[in-house]
Short mmCIF file of N, CA and C in Angstrom, two decimals:
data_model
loop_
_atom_site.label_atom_id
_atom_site.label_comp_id
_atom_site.label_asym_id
_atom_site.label_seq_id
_atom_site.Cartn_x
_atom_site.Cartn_y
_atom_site.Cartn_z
N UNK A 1 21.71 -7.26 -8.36
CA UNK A 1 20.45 -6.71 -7.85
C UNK A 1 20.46 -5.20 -8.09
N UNK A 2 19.47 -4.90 -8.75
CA UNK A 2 19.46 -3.51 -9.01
C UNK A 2 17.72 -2.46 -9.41
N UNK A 3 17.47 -1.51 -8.97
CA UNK A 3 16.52 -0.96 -9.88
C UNK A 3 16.90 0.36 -10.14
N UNK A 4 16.37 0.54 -11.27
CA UNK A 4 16.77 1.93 -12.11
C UNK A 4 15.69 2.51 -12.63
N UNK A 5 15.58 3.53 -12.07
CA UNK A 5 14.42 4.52 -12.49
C UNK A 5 14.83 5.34 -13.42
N UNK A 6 14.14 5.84 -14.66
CA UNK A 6 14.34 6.39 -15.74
C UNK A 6 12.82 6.95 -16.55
N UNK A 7 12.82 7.88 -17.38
CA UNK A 7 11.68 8.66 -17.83
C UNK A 7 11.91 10.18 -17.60
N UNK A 8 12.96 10.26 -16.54
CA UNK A 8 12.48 11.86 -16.46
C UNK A 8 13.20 12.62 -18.05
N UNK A 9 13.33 14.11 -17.69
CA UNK A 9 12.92 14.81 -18.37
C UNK A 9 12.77 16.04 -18.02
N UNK A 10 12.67 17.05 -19.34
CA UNK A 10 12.27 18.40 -19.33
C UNK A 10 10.92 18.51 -19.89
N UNK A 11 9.83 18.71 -19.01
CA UNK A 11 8.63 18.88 -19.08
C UNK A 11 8.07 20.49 -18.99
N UNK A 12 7.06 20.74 -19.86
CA UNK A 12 6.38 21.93 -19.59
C UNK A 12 4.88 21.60 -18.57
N UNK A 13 4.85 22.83 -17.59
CA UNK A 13 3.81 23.36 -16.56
C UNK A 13 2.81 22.98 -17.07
N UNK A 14 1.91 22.02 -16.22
CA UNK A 14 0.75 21.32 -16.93
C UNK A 14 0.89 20.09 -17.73
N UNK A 15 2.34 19.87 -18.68
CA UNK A 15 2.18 18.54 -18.88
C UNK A 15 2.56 17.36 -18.12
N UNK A 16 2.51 16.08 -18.61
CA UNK A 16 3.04 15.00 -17.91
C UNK A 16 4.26 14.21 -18.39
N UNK A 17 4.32 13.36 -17.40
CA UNK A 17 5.18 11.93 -17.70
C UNK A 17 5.43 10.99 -16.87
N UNK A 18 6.14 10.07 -17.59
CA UNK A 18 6.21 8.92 -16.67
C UNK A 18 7.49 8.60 -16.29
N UNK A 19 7.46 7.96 -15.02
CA UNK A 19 8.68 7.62 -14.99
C UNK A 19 8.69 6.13 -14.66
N UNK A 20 9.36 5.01 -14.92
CA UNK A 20 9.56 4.04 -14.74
C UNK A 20 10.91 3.25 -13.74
N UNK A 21 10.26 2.65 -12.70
CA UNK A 21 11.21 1.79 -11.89
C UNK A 21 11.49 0.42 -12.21
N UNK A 22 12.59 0.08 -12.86
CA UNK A 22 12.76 -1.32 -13.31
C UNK A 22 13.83 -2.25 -12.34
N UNK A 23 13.61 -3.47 -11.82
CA UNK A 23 14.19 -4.05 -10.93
C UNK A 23 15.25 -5.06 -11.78
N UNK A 24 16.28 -5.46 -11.34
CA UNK A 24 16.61 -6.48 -11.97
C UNK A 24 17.34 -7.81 -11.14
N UNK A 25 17.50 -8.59 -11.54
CA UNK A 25 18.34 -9.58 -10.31
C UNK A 25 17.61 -10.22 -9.31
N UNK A 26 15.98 -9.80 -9.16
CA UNK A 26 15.21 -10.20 -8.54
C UNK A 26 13.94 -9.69 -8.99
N UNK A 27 13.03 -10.46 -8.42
CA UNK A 27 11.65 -10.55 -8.55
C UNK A 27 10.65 -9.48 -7.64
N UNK A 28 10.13 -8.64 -8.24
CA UNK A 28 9.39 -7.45 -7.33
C UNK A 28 7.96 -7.88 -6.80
N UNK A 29 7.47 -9.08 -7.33
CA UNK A 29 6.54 -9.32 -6.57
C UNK A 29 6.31 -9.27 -5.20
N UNK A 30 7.29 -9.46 -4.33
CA UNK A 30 6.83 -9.54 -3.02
C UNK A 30 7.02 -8.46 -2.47
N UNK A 31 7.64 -7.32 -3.29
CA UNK A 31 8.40 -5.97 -2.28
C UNK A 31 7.45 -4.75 -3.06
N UNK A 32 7.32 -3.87 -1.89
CA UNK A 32 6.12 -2.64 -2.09
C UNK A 32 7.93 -1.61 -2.85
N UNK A 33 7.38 -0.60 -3.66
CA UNK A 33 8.31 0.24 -4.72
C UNK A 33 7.79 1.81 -3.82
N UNK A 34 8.46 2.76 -3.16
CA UNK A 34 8.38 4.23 -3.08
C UNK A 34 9.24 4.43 -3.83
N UNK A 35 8.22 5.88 -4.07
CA UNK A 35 9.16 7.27 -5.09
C UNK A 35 9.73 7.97 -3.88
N UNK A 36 10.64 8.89 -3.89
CA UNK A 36 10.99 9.64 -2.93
C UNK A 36 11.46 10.72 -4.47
N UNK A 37 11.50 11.82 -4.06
CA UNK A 37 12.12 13.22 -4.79
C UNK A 37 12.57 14.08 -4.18
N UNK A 38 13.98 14.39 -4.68
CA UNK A 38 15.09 15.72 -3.74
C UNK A 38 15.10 16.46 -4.87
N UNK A 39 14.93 17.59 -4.12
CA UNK A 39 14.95 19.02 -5.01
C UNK A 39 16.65 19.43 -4.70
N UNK A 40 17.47 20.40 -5.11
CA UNK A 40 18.37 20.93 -4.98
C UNK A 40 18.21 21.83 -3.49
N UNK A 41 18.37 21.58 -2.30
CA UNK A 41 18.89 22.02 -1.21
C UNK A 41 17.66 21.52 -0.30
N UNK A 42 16.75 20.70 -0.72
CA UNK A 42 15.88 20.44 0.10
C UNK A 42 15.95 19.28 0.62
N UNK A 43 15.03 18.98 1.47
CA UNK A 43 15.25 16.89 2.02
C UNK A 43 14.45 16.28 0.97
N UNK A 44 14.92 14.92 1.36
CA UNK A 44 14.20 13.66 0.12
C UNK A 44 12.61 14.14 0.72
N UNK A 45 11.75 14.13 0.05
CA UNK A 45 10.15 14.01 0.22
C UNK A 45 9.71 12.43 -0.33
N UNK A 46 9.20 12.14 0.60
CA UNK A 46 8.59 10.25 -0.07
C UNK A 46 7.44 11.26 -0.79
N UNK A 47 7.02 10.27 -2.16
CA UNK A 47 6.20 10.78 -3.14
C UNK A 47 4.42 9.58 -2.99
N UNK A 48 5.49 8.78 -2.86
CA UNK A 48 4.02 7.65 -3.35
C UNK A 48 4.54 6.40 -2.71
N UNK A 49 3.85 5.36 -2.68
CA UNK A 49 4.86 3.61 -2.27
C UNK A 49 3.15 2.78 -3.08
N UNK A 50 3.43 2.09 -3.24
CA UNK A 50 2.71 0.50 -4.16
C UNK A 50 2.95 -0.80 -2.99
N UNK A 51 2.23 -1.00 -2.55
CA UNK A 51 2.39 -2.36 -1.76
C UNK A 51 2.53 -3.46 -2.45
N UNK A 52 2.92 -4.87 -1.96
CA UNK A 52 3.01 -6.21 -2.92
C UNK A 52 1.55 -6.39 -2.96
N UNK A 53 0.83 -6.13 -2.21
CA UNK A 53 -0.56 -6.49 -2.40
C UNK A 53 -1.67 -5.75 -3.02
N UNK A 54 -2.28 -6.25 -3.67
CA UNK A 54 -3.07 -5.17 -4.85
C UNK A 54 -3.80 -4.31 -3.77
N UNK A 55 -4.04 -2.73 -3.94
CA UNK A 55 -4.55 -2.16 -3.29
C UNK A 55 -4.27 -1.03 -2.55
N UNK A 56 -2.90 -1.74 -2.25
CA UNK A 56 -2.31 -1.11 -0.88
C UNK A 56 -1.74 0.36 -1.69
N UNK A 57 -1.55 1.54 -2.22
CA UNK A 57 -1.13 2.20 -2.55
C UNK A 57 -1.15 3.27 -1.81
N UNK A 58 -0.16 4.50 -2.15
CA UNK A 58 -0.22 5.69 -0.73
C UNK A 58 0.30 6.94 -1.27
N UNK A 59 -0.18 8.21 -1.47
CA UNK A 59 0.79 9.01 -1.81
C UNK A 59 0.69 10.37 -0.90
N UNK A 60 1.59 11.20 -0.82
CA UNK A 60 1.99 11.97 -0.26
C UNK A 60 0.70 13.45 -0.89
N UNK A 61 0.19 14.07 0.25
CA UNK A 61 -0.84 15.11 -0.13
C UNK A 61 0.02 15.93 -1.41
N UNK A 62 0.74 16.31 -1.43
CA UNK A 62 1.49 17.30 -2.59
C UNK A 62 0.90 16.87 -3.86
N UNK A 63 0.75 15.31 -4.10
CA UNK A 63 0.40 14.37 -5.43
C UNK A 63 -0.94 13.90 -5.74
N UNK A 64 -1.52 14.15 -4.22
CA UNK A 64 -2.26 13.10 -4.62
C UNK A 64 -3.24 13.90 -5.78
N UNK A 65 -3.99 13.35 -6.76
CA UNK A 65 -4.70 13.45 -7.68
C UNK A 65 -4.25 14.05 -9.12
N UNK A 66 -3.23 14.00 -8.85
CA UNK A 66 -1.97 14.22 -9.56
C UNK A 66 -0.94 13.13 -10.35
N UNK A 67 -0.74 12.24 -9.22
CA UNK A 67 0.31 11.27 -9.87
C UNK A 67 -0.62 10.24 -9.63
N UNK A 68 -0.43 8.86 -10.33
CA UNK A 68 -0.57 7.77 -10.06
C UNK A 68 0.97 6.77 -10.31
N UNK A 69 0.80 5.66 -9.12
CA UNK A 69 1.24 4.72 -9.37
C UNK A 69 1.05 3.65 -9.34
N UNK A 70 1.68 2.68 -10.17
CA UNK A 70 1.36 1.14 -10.52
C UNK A 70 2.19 0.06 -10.90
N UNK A 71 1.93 -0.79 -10.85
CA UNK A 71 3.10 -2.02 -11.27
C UNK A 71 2.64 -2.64 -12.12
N UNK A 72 3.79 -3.40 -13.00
CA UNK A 72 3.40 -4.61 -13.56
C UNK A 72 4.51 -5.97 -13.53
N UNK A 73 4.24 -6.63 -12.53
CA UNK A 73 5.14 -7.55 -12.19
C UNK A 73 5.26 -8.25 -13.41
N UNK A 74 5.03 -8.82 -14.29
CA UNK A 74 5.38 -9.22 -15.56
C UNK A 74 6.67 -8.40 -16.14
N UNK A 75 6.65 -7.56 -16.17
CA UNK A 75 7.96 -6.80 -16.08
C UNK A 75 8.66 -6.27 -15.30
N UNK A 76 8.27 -6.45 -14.43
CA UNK A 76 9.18 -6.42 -13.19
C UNK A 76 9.12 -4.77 -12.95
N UNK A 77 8.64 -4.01 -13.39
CA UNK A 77 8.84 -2.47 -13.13
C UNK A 77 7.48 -1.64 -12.57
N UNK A 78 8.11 -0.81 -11.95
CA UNK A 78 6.79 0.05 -11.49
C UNK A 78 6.95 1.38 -12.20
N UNK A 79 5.32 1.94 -11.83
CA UNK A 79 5.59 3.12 -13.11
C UNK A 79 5.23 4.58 -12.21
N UNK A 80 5.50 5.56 -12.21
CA UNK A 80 4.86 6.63 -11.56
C UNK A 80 4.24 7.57 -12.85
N UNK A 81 3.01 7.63 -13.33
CA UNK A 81 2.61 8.36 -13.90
C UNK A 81 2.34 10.04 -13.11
N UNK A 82 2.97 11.17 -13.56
CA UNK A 82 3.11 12.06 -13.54
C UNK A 82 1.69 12.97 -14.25
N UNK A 83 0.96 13.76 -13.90
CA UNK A 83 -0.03 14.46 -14.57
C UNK A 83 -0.06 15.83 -14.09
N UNK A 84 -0.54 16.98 -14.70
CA UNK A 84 -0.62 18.77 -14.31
C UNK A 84 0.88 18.99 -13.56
N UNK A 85 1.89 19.39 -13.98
CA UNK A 85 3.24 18.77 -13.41
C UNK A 85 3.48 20.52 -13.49
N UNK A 86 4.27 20.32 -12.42
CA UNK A 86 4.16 21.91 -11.84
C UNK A 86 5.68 22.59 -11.36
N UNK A 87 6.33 23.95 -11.44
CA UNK A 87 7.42 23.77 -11.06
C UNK A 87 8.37 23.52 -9.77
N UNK A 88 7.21 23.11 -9.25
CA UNK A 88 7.76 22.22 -8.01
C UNK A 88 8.20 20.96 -7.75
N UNK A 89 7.28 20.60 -8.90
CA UNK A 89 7.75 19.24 -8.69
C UNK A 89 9.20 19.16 -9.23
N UNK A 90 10.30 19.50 -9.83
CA UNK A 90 11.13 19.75 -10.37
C UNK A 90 11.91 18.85 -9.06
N UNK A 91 12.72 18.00 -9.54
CA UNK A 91 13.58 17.17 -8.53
C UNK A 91 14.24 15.97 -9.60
N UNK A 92 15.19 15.14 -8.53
CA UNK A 92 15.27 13.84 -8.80
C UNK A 92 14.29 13.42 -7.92
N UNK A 93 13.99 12.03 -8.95
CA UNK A 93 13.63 10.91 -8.68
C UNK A 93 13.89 9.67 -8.32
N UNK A 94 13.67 9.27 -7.19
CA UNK A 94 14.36 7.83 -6.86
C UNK A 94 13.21 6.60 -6.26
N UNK A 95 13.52 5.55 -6.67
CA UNK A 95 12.54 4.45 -6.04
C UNK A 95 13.38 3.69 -5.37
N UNK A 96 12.75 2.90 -4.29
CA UNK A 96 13.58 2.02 -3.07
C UNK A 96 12.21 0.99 -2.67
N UNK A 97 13.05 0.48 -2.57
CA UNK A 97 12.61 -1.07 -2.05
C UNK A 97 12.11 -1.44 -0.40
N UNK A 98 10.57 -2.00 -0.22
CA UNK A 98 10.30 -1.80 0.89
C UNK A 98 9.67 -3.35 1.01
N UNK A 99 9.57 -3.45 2.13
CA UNK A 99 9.21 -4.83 2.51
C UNK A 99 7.39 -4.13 3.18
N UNK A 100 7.52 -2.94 3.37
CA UNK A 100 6.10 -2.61 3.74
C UNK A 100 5.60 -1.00 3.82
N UNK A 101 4.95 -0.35 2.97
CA UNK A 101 5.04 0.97 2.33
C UNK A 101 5.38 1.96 3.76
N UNK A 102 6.08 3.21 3.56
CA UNK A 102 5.87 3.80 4.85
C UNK A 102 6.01 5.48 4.17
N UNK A 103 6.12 6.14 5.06
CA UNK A 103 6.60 7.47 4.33
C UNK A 103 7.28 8.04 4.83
N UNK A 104 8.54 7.48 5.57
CA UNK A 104 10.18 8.15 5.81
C UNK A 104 11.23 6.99 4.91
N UNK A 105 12.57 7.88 4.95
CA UNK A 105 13.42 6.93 4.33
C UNK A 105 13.44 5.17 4.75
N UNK A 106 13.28 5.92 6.39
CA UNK A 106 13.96 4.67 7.05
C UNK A 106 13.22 3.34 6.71
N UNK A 107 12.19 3.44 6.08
CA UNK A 107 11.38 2.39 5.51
C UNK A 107 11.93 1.18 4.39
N UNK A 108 12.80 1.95 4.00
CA UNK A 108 13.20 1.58 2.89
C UNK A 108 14.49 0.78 2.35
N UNK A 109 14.84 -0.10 2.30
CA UNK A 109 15.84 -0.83 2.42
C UNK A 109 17.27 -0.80 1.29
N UNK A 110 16.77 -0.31 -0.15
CA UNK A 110 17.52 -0.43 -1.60
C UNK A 110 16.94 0.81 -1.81
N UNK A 111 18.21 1.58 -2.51
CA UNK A 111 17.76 2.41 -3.52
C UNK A 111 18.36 2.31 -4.87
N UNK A 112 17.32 2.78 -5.76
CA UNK A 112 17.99 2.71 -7.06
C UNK A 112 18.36 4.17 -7.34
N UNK A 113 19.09 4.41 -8.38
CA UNK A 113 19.44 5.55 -9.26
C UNK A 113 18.33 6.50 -9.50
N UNK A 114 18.06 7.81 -9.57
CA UNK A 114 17.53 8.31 -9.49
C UNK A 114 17.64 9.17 -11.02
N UNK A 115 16.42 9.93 -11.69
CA UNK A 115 15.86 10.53 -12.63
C UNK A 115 15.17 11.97 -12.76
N UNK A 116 16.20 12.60 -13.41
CA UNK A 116 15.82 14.24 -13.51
C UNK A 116 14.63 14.43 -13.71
N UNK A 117 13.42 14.74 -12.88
CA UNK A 117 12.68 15.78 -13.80
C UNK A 117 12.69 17.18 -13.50
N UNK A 118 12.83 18.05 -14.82
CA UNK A 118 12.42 18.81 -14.48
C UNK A 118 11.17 19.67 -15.58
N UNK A 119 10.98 20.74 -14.15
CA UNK A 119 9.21 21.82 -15.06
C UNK A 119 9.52 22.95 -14.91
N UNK A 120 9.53 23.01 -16.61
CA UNK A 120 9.59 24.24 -16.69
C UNK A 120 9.60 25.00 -18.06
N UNK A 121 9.36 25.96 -18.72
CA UNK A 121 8.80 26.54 -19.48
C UNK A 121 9.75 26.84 -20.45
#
């Protein structure tokens, strides 16, 4: 059982990317996916979460209109599209496994490996 997030990167101010959460060993249909991101000396910030149910999606004011996220259970992975990417956002990236979206850790049951991004010029 595992998911692994991967995509990040060295991005320039204003551009984007994606990052991708891929599950394996099990089936993500039934479980909602948060981003969370730690900067170097700061706390984890939850970013976004995807519910199992179409709809349910949530992100943190810092993102919103900014990032999107989405799934595609056919592949089992969720995606965080990244857009106007700023040097704040500069962190790892990590996705975890929730039985129901929330926006503290404690929500969250699995984590996967986490993914550099960083912004910057």
């Amino acid at each position: 059982v595992q998911l692994q997030a991967s995509g990040g990167g060295l991005v320039q101010p204003g551009g984007s990317q994606r990052l991708s959460c891929a599950a394996s060993g099990f089936a993500l249909d039934d479980y909602g996916i948060g981003w969370f991101r730690q900067a170097p000396g700061k706390e984890r910030e939850w970013v976004s979460c995807i519910g199992s149910v179409p709809g349910l999606i949530y992100y943190a004011d810092s993102v919103k209109g900014r990032f999107t996220i989405s799934r595609d259970n056919a592949k089992n992975t969720v995606y965080l599209q990244m857009r106007s990417l700023e040097p704040e956002d500069t962190a790892v990236y990590l996705c975890a496994l929730t039985g129901s979206c929330g926006n503290s850790s404690g929500a969250y049951g699995f984590w996967g490996q986490g993914t550099q991004v960083t912004v910057s010029s």
